[in-house]
Amino acid sequence: MFSYGFSFGSARTHSPVPPPAAELPTIRELPDPFQQSDGSRLTTTEQWNHQRAQLQALILGYQYGQIPAERGPVTAVESSSAAHPQLPARISQVRLTCGPAGQFSFSLLVVAPKPAARRFPAIVSYSYGHDTSIWARVVDRGYLLAEFDRNEIAEDRPGGKNALRSYYPQGDGGRLAAWAWGFQIAVDYLLTRPDVAPERIAITGHSRCGKAALLAGAIDQRISLTCPNGSGCGGAGCYRFTPPGTEDLAAILGARPDWFAPHLAEFIGCVARLPFDQHTLKALVAPRALLSTEALGDLWANPEGTQQTYLAARKVFQWLGVGDRIGIHYRQGGHDHNLEDWLALLDYADYIFFSKPTRRHFHHLPFPANHDLIPWSAPHEGVVSTPKRAKHTSKVQL
Ligand code: GCU
């Protein structure tokens, strides 16, 4: 039985320095998320919260770096607020300031449906040029939208400022961690608004912001629905399954090393030593909801590998009795976050938040399932089992 031979502290504490990649075992398939750090497997669903904390510490330690659970007091000052001339919405600019000494601040643009006499489900997103055609659809469906510019939190250029590192200098969080932290601060603020339904907060992001959105959704239990779009490598993609034309670990770290924690570079050329893959990150969202929106022509973002991580993570969701809370949606076309992606998110959100029926397929799989990649299955309640190894033919339910 394989054991990691170590475990991390909780995400709230300092993690010990993780063992170097060279000391970790090679796991060619997607690592078993039901396996605990001592090598035994989970036996009951009550153990999931503890296992999730362990897996989270592993993923932050090796991949993204630390994200402090404390964000200090977050204060909000509205600098402008006006009715939109065409939309039934009020547009406000809110300055959020964070940290004990008010170390840094960034703006949130809030598009709130009118009249504000009730609580709306909310979507936090990155700023994407204020595309009012998307605003119109979001507001029309009765959702509030809050957008922020990631560059105000961590500049998207080598050597650029990273507020997370200034706030938490002893940490090793890269830019993705900082942007994920930005999503969390936006949620801190939304939870204070009288027009936001606290149990109906969704987040979405595209590409690098999709990676950050998935990370934020994985670690923050207040986020009810997480939707990474075209997030690929370091997001909803897969490190171990990279068809030709797909971005892999060496490519992303060659171009963007500071998006990640320094430890990740140890795995270049030996990704099979990673004690997790991105299905593990997706599984952390459970039992809350997760939708990946993908494009079939977006090869760089690994649409096929994203299906593999979906299939593997779904086993955790199903085990927890929430198999319908993980979805995947493919459209034709390339790397973009377009109206079709947004409409898929809104339909899924309506289903998750309001049980509205939808004709859209959130479990349709365009690629063949690679069963060899997922040789394990969910534990049976009360049965202590050991992990199966490669040649198993566990059938993935379609
Ligand atoms: C690059 C990078 C991707 C990233 C994308 C983006 O293509 O390699 O990992 O997702 O930029 O954010 O647009």
mmCIF file of N, CA, C and O and ligand atoms in Angstrom, residues 150 156 179 206-211 229-234 247 251-252 255-256 259-260 300-301 335, ligand 1:
data_model
loop_
_atom_site.group_PDB
_atom_site.id
_atom_site.type_symbol
_atom_site.label_atom_id
_atom_site.label_comp_id
_atom_site.label_asym_id
_atom_site.label_seq_id
_atom_site.Cartn_x
_atom_site.Cartn_y
_atom_site.Cartn_z
ATOM 1 N N ARG A 150 -8.042 41.601 -12.145
ATOM 2 C CA ARG A 150 -7.016 40.837 -11.407
ATOM 3 C C ARG A 150 -5.720 41.637 -11.243
ATOM 4 O O ARG A 150 -4.987 41.447 -10.281
ATOM 5 N N ASP A 156 -0.271 41.165 -13.864
ATOM 6 C CA ASP A 156 -0.034 39.993 -14.696
ATOM 7 C C ASP A 156 1.195 40.202 -15.573
ATOM 8 O O ASP A 156 1.124 40.210 -16.794
ATOM 9 N N TRP A 179 -5.043 35.858 -7.263
ATOM 10 C CA TRP A 179 -6.326 36.144 -7.922
ATOM 11 C C TRP A 179 -7.457 35.357 -7.259
ATOM 12 O O TRP A 179 -8.578 35.862 -7.136
ATOM 13 N N HIS A 206 -12.184 33.110 -16.957
ATOM 14 C CA HIS A 206 -11.743 32.522 -18.223
ATOM 15 C C HIS A 206 -10.230 32.337 -18.216
ATOM 16 O O HIS A 206 -9.492 33.224 -17.790
ATOM 17 N N SER A 207 -9.794 31.185 -18.714
ATOM 18 C CA SER A 207 -8.384 30.930 -18.953
ATOM 19 C C SER A 207 -7.576 31.086 -17.673
ATOM 20 O O SER A 207 -7.854 30.406 -16.696
ATOM 21 N N ARG A 208 -6.636 32.040 -17.573
ATOM 22 C CA ARG A 208 -5.873 32.163 -16.326
ATOM 23 C C ARG A 208 -6.815 32.525 -15.159
ATOM 24 O O ARG A 208 -6.609 32.081 -14.038
ATOM 25 N N CYS A 209 -7.850 33.309 -15.451
ATOM 26 C CA CYS A 209 -8.815 33.632 -14.386
ATOM 27 C C CYS A 209 -9.717 32.435 -14.096
ATOM 28 O O CYS A 209 -10.282 32.336 -12.998
ATOM 29 N N GLY A 210 -9.848 31.530 -15.059
ATOM 30 C CA GLY A 210 -10.581 30.283 -14.808
ATOM 31 C C GLY A 210 -9.794 29.394 -13.857
ATOM 32 O O GLY A 210 -10.358 28.735 -12.985
ATOM 33 N N LYS A 211 -8.468 29.390 -14.004
ATOM 34 C CA LYS A 211 -7.627 28.618 -13.081
ATOM 35 C C LYS A 211 -7.831 29.179 -11.661
ATOM 36 O O LYS A 211 -7.989 28.434 -10.688
ATOM 37 N N ASN A 229 -13.783 28.502 -16.988
ATOM 38 C CA ASN A 229 -14.040 28.439 -18.430
ATOM 39 C C ASN A 229 -12.698 28.371 -19.157
ATOM 40 O O ASN A 229 -11.829 29.228 -18.947
ATOM 41 N N GLY A 230 -12.530 27.381 -20.009
ATOM 42 C CA GLY A 230 -11.313 27.262 -20.823
ATOM 43 C C GLY A 230 -10.052 27.409 -19.987
ATOM 44 O O GLY A 230 -9.094 28.044 -20.403
ATOM 45 N N SER A 231 -10.039 26.782 -18.796
ATOM 46 C CA SER A 231 -8.953 27.069 -17.844
ATOM 47 C C SER A 231 -7.707 26.212 -18.066
ATOM 48 O O SER A 231 -6.613 26.598 -17.679
ATOM 49 N N GLY A 232 -7.850 25.049 -18.672
ATOM 50 C CA GLY A 232 -6.707 24.241 -19.111
ATOM 51 C C GLY A 232 -5.663 23.942 -18.059
ATOM 52 O O GLY A 232 -5.964 23.690 -16.882
ATOM 53 N N CYS A 233 -4.403 24.012 -18.481
ATOM 54 C CA CYS A 233 -3.276 23.604 -17.633
ATOM 55 C C CYS A 233 -3.226 24.447 -16.343
ATOM 56 O O CYS A 233 -3.287 25.674 -16.388
ATOM 57 N N GLY A 234 -3.141 23.775 -15.209
ATOM 58 C CA GLY A 234 -3.158 24.492 -13.933
ATOM 59 C C GLY A 234 -4.566 24.852 -13.502
ATOM 60 O O GLY A 234 -4.766 25.476 -12.467
ATOM 61 N N GLU A 247 -1.220 22.380 -23.780
ATOM 62 C CA GLU A 247 -0.216 22.958 -22.875
ATOM 63 C C GLU A 247 0.085 21.975 -21.740
ATOM 64 O O GLU A 247 -0.823 21.390 -21.149
ATOM 65 N N ALA A 251 5.541 23.661 -20.399
ATOM 66 C CA ALA A 251 5.197 24.855 -21.194
ATOM 67 C C ALA A 251 4.688 25.973 -20.306
ATOM 68 O O ALA A 251 5.117 27.128 -20.416
ATOM 69 N N ILE A 252 3.801 25.650 -19.392
ATOM 70 C CA ILE A 252 3.207 26.738 -18.588
ATOM 71 C C ILE A 252 4.239 27.318 -17.623
ATOM 72 O O ILE A 252 4.298 28.544 -17.425
ATOM 73 N N ALA A 255 6.690 29.627 -19.413
ATOM 74 C CA ALA A 255 6.174 30.961 -19.753
ATOM 75 C C ALA A 255 5.738 31.749 -18.527
ATOM 76 O O ALA A 255 5.893 32.971 -18.475
ATOM 77 N N ARG A 256 5.153 31.088 -17.534
ATOM 78 C CA ARG A 256 4.512 31.788 -16.408
ATOM 79 C C ARG A 256 4.878 31.185 -15.050
ATOM 80 O O ARG A 256 3.992 30.790 -14.284
ATOM 81 N N TRP A 259 3.031 32.277 -11.768
ATOM 82 C CA TRP A 259 1.613 32.010 -11.488
ATOM 83 C C TRP A 259 1.483 30.986 -10.356
ATOM 84 O O TRP A 259 0.441 30.864 -9.739
ATOM 85 N N PHE A 260 2.537 30.220 -10.144
ATOM 86 C CA PHE A 260 2.465 29.054 -9.254
ATOM 87 C C PHE A 260 3.444 29.194 -8.087
ATOM 88 O O PHE A 260 4.285 30.079 -8.066
ATOM 89 N N TRP A 300 -5.161 23.954 -26.838
ATOM 90 C CA TRP A 300 -4.148 24.362 -25.858
ATOM 91 C C TRP A 300 -4.664 24.168 -24.424
ATOM 92 O O TRP A 300 -3.912 23.834 -23.513
ATOM 93 N N ALA A 301 -5.975 24.378 -24.256
ATOM 94 C CA ALA A 301 -6.579 24.258 -22.917
ATOM 95 C C ALA A 301 -7.011 22.822 -22.592
ATOM 96 O O ALA A 301 -7.674 22.602 -21.579
ATOM 97 N N HIS A 335 -10.770 29.444 -28.054
ATOM 98 C CA HIS A 335 -10.489 29.993 -26.730
ATOM 99 C C HIS A 335 -11.200 31.328 -26.529
ATOM 100 O O HIS A 335 -10.773 32.359 -27.043
HETATM 101 C C1 GCU B 1 -1.618 31.381 -22.138
HETATM 102 C C2 GCU B 1 -1.307 30.311 -21.132
HETATM 103 C C3 GCU B 1 -2.582 29.599 -20.662
HETATM 104 C C4 GCU B 1 -3.600 30.604 -20.198
HETATM 105 C C5 GCU B 1 -3.827 31.634 -21.288
HETATM 106 C C6 GCU B 1 -4.762 32.768 -20.880
HETATM 107 O O1 GCU B 1 -2.074 30.791 -23.319
HETATM 108 O O2 GCU B 1 -0.422 29.401 -21.718
HETATM 109 O O3 GCU B 1 -2.290 28.707 -19.607
HETATM 110 O O4 GCU B 1 -4.779 29.953 -19.844
HETATM 111 O O5 GCU B 1 -2.601 32.236 -21.631
HETATM 112 O O6 GCU B 1 -4.920 33.047 -19.727
HETATM 113 O O7 GCU B 1 -5.288 33.398 -21.779
#
